[in-house]
XYZ file of C-alpha atoms in Angstrom:
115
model
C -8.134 -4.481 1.014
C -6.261 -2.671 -0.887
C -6.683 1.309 -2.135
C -4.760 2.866 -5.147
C -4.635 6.524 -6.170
C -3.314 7.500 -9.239
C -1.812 11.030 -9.987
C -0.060 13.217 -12.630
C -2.235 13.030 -15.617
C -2.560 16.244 -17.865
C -2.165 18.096 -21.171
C 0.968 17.357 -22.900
C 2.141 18.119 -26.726
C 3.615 15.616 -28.253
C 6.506 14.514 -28.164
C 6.583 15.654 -24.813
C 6.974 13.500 -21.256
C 4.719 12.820 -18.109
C 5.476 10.718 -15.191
C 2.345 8.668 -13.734
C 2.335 8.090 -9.931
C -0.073 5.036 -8.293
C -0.082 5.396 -4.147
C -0.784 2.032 -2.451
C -2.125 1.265 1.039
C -1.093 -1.497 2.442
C 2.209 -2.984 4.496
C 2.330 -6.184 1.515
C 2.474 -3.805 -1.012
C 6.162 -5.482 -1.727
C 4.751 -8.460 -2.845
C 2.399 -7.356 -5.080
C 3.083 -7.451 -9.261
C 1.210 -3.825 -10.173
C 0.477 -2.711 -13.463
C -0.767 -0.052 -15.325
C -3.856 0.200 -18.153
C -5.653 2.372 -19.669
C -8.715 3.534 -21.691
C -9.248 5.680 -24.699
C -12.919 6.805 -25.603
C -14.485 3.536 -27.242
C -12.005 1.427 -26.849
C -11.388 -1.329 -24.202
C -9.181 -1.031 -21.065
C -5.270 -2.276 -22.578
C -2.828 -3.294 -20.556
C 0.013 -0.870 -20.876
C 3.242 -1.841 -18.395
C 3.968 -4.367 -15.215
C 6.207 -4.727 -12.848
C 7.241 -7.601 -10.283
C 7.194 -7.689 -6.965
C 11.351 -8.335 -7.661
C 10.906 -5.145 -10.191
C 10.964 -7.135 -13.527
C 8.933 -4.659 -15.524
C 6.936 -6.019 -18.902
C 5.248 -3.672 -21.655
C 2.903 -3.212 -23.914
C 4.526 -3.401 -28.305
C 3.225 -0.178 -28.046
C 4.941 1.935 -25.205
C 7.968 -0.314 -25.644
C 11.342 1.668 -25.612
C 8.955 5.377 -24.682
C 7.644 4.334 -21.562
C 8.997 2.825 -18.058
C 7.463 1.559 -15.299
C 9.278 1.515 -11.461
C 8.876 0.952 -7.956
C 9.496 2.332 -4.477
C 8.247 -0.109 -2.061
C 9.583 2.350 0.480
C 6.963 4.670 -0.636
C 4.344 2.266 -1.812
C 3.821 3.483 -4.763
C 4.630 2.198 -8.518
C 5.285 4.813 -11.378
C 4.842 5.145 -15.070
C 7.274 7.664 -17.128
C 6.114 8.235 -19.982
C 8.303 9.847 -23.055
C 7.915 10.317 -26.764
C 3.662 11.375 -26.163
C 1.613 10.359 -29.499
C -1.497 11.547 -29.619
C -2.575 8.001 -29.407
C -1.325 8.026 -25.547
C -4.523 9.555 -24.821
C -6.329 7.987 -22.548
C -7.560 7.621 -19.045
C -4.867 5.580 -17.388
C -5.111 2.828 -14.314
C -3.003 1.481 -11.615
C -4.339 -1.931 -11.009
C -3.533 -4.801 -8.575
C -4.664 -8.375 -7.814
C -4.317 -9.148 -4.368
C -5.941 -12.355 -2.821
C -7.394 -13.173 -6.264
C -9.353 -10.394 -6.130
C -8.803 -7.254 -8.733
C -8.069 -3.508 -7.326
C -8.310 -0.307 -9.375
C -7.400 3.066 -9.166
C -9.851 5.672 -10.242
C -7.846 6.518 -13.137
C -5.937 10.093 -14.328
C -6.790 11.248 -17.615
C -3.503 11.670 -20.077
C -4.339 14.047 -23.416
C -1.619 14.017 -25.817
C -2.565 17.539 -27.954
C -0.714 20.442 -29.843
């Protein structure tokens, strides 16, 4: 089993910069790939960044060069710092995990991207 809990969503102007935070349970949480996603009104869940358990990160053409995703498996958690804020950011945004074949979700924190 495996719990996730995202944190530091909020109100930003653009242009502006948040940093995402996704607490794991878990002692294998080193060998886990995590990744983050998210979901704007209407649309579908996108993936947004990865990471390796050996911290090789991957992104999204669209967050590429704004955003960066990290890891401290000391703390078991994986973050998400986000730069550069477009109102097109906005969404509700995921940590998500497969462990054992079997998918893991955070509930989500909500990012809004508004002057």
């Amino acid at each position: 089993q495996v719990q996730l809990v995202e944190s530091g969503g909020g109100l930003v102007q653009p242009g502006g910069s948040l940093r995402l935070s996704c607490a794991a349970s878990g002692s294998f949480f080193s060998f886990l790939s995590m990744d983050w996603y998210r979901q704007a009104p209407g649309n579908q869940r996108e993936f947004v960044a990865s990471i390796t358990s050996g911290g090789s990160p991957n992104y999204a053409d669209s967050v590429k060069g704004r955003f960066t995703i990290s890891r401290e498996n000391a703390k078991v958690s994986v973050y998400l710092q986000m730069n550069s804020l477009k109102p097109e950011d906005t969404a509700v945004y995921y940590c998500h995990t497969i462990w054992r074949s079997k998918n893991y979700w955070g509930q989500g924190t909500q990012v809004t991207i508004s002057s």
